[in-house]
Amino acid sequence: MDSENLLLTAWSYGLAGAVYTLLAFGLMGRGYLRAPREAARLALVTAVSVSALWAWMLVVFLYSGQRLLLQIGYAADIVRYGAWYFFILSLLHIRPVDGGPVAPLGWLAPGA
């Protein structure tokens, strides 16, 4: 890969890392981690934070060239996908009209 493409790739990962980091701090500043904790809010903060870690790991790898950072970035990418899937599953809870407990969708209950 030529240096122009590497620079563009580094800038795009850096922009993603910066935006995810700002979003994570914004969510924490709005009280998404304070009690009472809802699963969807905690999952959102986790997914955004892991996405920021993923992007920053790849930026550091592109500037240093250390293979270990690339492997950590790949691992963070796998965790990032899992965190976003968990966030989506946490949104699929049905709130009963009578105000009872939250009931997950039947076949999704093991995953949620």
PDB file of C-alpha atoms in Angstrom:
ATOM      1  CA  MET A   1       0.000   0.000   0.000  1.00  0.00           C
ATOM      2  CA  ASP A   2       1.459   3.371  -0.924  1.00  0.00           C
ATOM      3  CA  SER A   3       1.991   6.143   1.610  1.00  0.00           C
ATOM      4  CA  GLU A   4      -0.920   8.209   0.304  1.00  0.00           C
ATOM      5  CA  ASN A   5      -3.383   5.391   0.984  1.00  0.00           C
ATOM      6  CA  LEU A   6      -1.846   4.724   4.397  1.00  0.00           C
ATOM      7  CA  LEU A   7      -2.230   8.361   5.340  1.00  0.00           C
ATOM      8  CA  LEU A   8      -5.866   8.389   4.215  1.00  0.00           C
ATOM      9  CA  THR A   9      -6.531   5.166   6.122  1.00  0.00           C
ATOM     10  CA  ALA A  10      -4.907   6.564   9.262  1.00  0.00           C
ATOM     11  CA  TRP A  11      -6.958   9.762   9.017  1.00  0.00           C
ATOM     12  CA  SER A  12     -10.200   7.826   8.569  1.00  0.00           C
ATOM     13  CA  TYR A  13      -9.503   5.582  11.581  1.00  0.00           C
ATOM     14  CA  GLY A  14      -8.442   8.654  13.552  1.00  0.00           C
ATOM     15  CA  LEU A  15     -11.653  10.468  12.687  1.00  0.00           C
ATOM     16  CA  ALA A  16     -13.689   7.415  13.662  1.00  0.00           C
ATOM     17  CA  GLY A  17     -11.772   7.134  16.938  1.00  0.00           C
ATOM     18  CA  ALA A  18     -12.276  10.811  17.736  1.00  0.00           C
ATOM     19  CA  VAL A  19     -16.004  10.742  17.000  1.00  0.00           C
ATOM     20  CA  TYR A  20     -16.568   7.521  18.955  1.00  0.00           C
ATOM     21  CA  THR A  21     -14.549   8.928  21.870  1.00  0.00           C
ATOM     22  CA  LEU A  22     -16.564  12.161  21.900  1.00  0.00           C
ATOM     23  CA  LEU A  23     -19.797  10.185  21.708  1.00  0.00           C
ATOM     24  CA  ALA A  24     -18.727   7.920  24.584  1.00  0.00           C
ATOM     25  CA  PHE A  25     -17.864  10.887  26.811  1.00  0.00           C
ATOM     26  CA  GLY A  26     -21.102  12.611  25.786  1.00  0.00           C
ATOM     27  CA  LEU A  27     -23.160   9.566  26.731  1.00  0.00           C
ATOM     28  CA  MET A  28     -21.355   9.226  30.047  1.00  0.00           C
ATOM     29  CA  GLY A  29     -21.858  12.938  30.700  1.00  0.00           C
ATOM     30  CA  ARG A  30     -25.588  12.526  30.130  1.00  0.00           C
ATOM     31  CA  GLY A  31     -25.713   9.881  32.844  1.00  0.00           C
ATOM     32  CA  TYR A  32     -25.940   6.690  30.824  1.00  0.00           C
ATOM     33  CA  LEU A  33     -23.870   4.885  33.441  1.00  0.00           C
ATOM     34  CA  ARG A  34     -25.675   6.235  36.508  1.00  0.00           C
ATOM     35  CA  ALA A  35     -28.314   4.284  38.398  1.00  0.00           C
ATOM     36  CA  PRO A  36     -30.824   3.008  37.493  1.00  0.00           C
ATOM     37  CA  ARG A  37     -28.894   1.262  34.789  1.00  0.00           C
ATOM     38  CA  GLU A  38     -30.801   0.019  31.789  1.00  0.00           C
ATOM     39  CA  ALA A  39     -29.320  -2.743  29.652  1.00  0.00           C
ATOM     40  CA  ALA A  40     -29.677  -0.749  26.430  1.00  0.00           C
ATOM     41  CA  ARG A  41     -27.862   2.297  27.820  1.00  0.00           C
ATOM     42  CA  LEU A  42     -25.017   0.214  29.219  1.00  0.00           C
ATOM     43  CA  ALA A  43     -24.776  -1.724  25.948  1.00  0.00           C
ATOM     44  CA  LEU A  44     -24.656   1.502  23.940  1.00  0.00           C
ATOM     45  CA  VAL A  45     -21.840   2.990  26.024  1.00  0.00           C
ATOM     46  CA  THR A  46     -19.945  -0.307  25.816  1.00  0.00           C
ATOM     47  CA  ALA A  47     -20.349  -0.564  22.036  1.00  0.00           C
ATOM     48  CA  VAL A  48     -19.281   3.035  21.471  1.00  0.00           C
ATOM     49  CA  SER A  49     -16.283   2.699  23.825  1.00  0.00           C
ATOM     50  CA  VAL A  50     -15.078  -0.535  22.219  1.00  0.00           C
ATOM     51  CA  SER A  51     -15.504   1.066  18.784  1.00  0.00           C
ATOM     52  CA  ALA A  52     -13.302   3.954  19.903  1.00  0.00           C
ATOM     53  CA  LEU A  53     -10.671   1.514  21.199  1.00  0.00           C
ATOM     54  CA  TRP A  54     -10.772  -0.393  17.901  1.00  0.00           C
ATOM     55  CA  ALA A  55     -10.236   2.739  15.817  1.00  0.00           C
ATOM     56  CA  TRP A  56      -7.416   4.096  18.005  1.00  0.00           C
ATOM     57  CA  MET A  57      -5.611   0.742  18.022  1.00  0.00           C
ATOM     58  CA  LEU A  58      -5.564   0.720  14.238  1.00  0.00           C
ATOM     59  CA  VAL A  59      -4.335   4.318  14.080  1.00  0.00           C
ATOM     60  CA  VAL A  60      -1.458   3.492  16.406  1.00  0.00           C
ATOM     61  CA  PHE A  61      -0.698   0.357  14.374  1.00  0.00           C
ATOM     62  CA  LEU A  62      -0.575   2.332  11.130  1.00  0.00           C
ATOM     63  CA  TYR A  63       1.932   4.778  12.602  1.00  0.00           C
ATOM     64  CA  SER A  64       4.069   2.241  14.490  1.00  0.00           C
ATOM     65  CA  GLY A  65       3.803  -0.888  12.350  1.00  0.00           C
ATOM     66  CA  GLN A  66       3.808  -3.201  15.387  1.00  0.00           C
ATOM     67  CA  ARG A  67       1.949  -6.415  14.575  1.00  0.00           C
ATOM     68  CA  LEU A  68       0.751  -6.827  18.170  1.00  0.00           C
ATOM     69  CA  LEU A  69      -1.321  -3.656  17.856  1.00  0.00           C
ATOM     70  CA  LEU A  70      -2.891  -5.025  14.684  1.00  0.00           C
ATOM     71  CA  GLN A  71      -3.858  -8.216  16.520  1.00  0.00           C
ATOM     72  CA  ILE A  72      -5.329  -6.167  19.384  1.00  0.00           C
ATOM     73  CA  GLY A  73      -7.228  -4.133  16.794  1.00  0.00           C
ATOM     74  CA  TYR A  74      -8.618  -7.331  15.250  1.00  0.00           C
ATOM     75  CA  ALA A  75      -9.671  -8.605  18.679  1.00  0.00           C
ATOM     76  CA  ALA A  76     -11.297  -5.250  19.460  1.00  0.00           C
ATOM     77  CA  ASP A  77     -13.142  -5.480  16.129  1.00  0.00           C
ATOM     78  CA  ILE A  78     -14.636  -8.841  17.121  1.00  0.00           C
ATOM     79  CA  VAL A  79     -15.643  -7.491  20.537  1.00  0.00           C
ATOM     80  CA  ARG A  80     -17.021  -4.363  18.827  1.00  0.00           C
ATOM     81  CA  TYR A  81     -19.342  -6.418  16.627  1.00  0.00           C
ATOM     82  CA  GLY A  82     -20.504  -8.408  19.640  1.00  0.00           C
ATOM     83  CA  ALA A  83     -21.173  -5.239  21.626  1.00  0.00           C
ATOM     84  CA  TRP A  84     -23.241  -3.703  18.814  1.00  0.00           C
ATOM     85  CA  TYR A  85     -25.230  -6.943  18.418  1.00  0.00           C
ATOM     86  CA  PHE A  86     -25.873  -7.009  22.161  1.00  0.00           C
ATOM     87  CA  PHE A  87     -27.045  -3.384  21.986  1.00  0.00           C
ATOM     88  CA  ILE A  88     -29.471  -4.225  19.182  1.00  0.00           C
ATOM     89  CA  LEU A  89     -30.760  -7.249  21.101  1.00  0.00           C
ATOM     90  CA  SER A  90     -31.218  -5.129  24.225  1.00  0.00           C
ATOM     91  CA  LEU A  91     -33.497  -2.824  22.213  1.00  0.00           C
ATOM     92  CA  LEU A  92     -35.785  -5.725  21.264  1.00  0.00           C
ATOM     93  CA  HIS A  93     -37.565  -5.926  24.591  1.00  0.00           C
ATOM     94  CA  ILE A  94     -41.315  -5.393  24.615  1.00  0.00           C
ATOM     95  CA  ARG A  95     -42.683  -3.156  27.355  1.00  0.00           C
ATOM     96  CA  PRO A  96     -46.123  -4.363  28.475  1.00  0.00           C
ATOM     97  CA  VAL A  97     -48.966  -1.845  28.497  1.00  0.00           C
ATOM     98  CA  ASP A  98     -49.872  -2.625  32.109  1.00  0.00           C
ATOM     99  CA  GLY A  99     -46.412  -1.549  33.322  1.00  0.00           C
ATOM    100  CA  GLY A 100     -45.305  -5.075  34.241  1.00  0.00           C
ATOM    101  CA  PRO A 101     -41.797  -6.395  33.852  1.00  0.00           C
ATOM    102  CA  VAL A 102     -40.060  -6.175  30.500  1.00  0.00           C
ATOM    103  CA  ALA A 103     -40.521  -9.374  28.496  1.00  0.00           C
ATOM    104  CA  PRO A 104     -38.001 -10.243  25.761  1.00  0.00           C
ATOM    105  CA  LEU A 105     -39.174 -11.546  22.427  1.00  0.00           C
ATOM    106  CA  GLY A 106     -39.718 -15.296  22.747  1.00  0.00           C
ATOM    107  CA  TRP A 107     -37.091 -16.788  20.433  1.00  0.00           C
ATOM    108  CA  LEU A 108     -34.565 -14.019  21.210  1.00  0.00           C
ATOM    109  CA  ALA A 109     -34.648 -14.569  24.963  1.00  0.00           C
ATOM    110  CA  PRO A 110     -31.506 -16.775  25.065  1.00  0.00           C
ATOM    111  CA  GLY A 111     -29.501 -14.135  23.185  1.00  0.00           C
ATOM    112  CA  ALA A 112     -30.705 -11.126  25.148  1.00  0.00           C
TER     113      ALA A 112
END
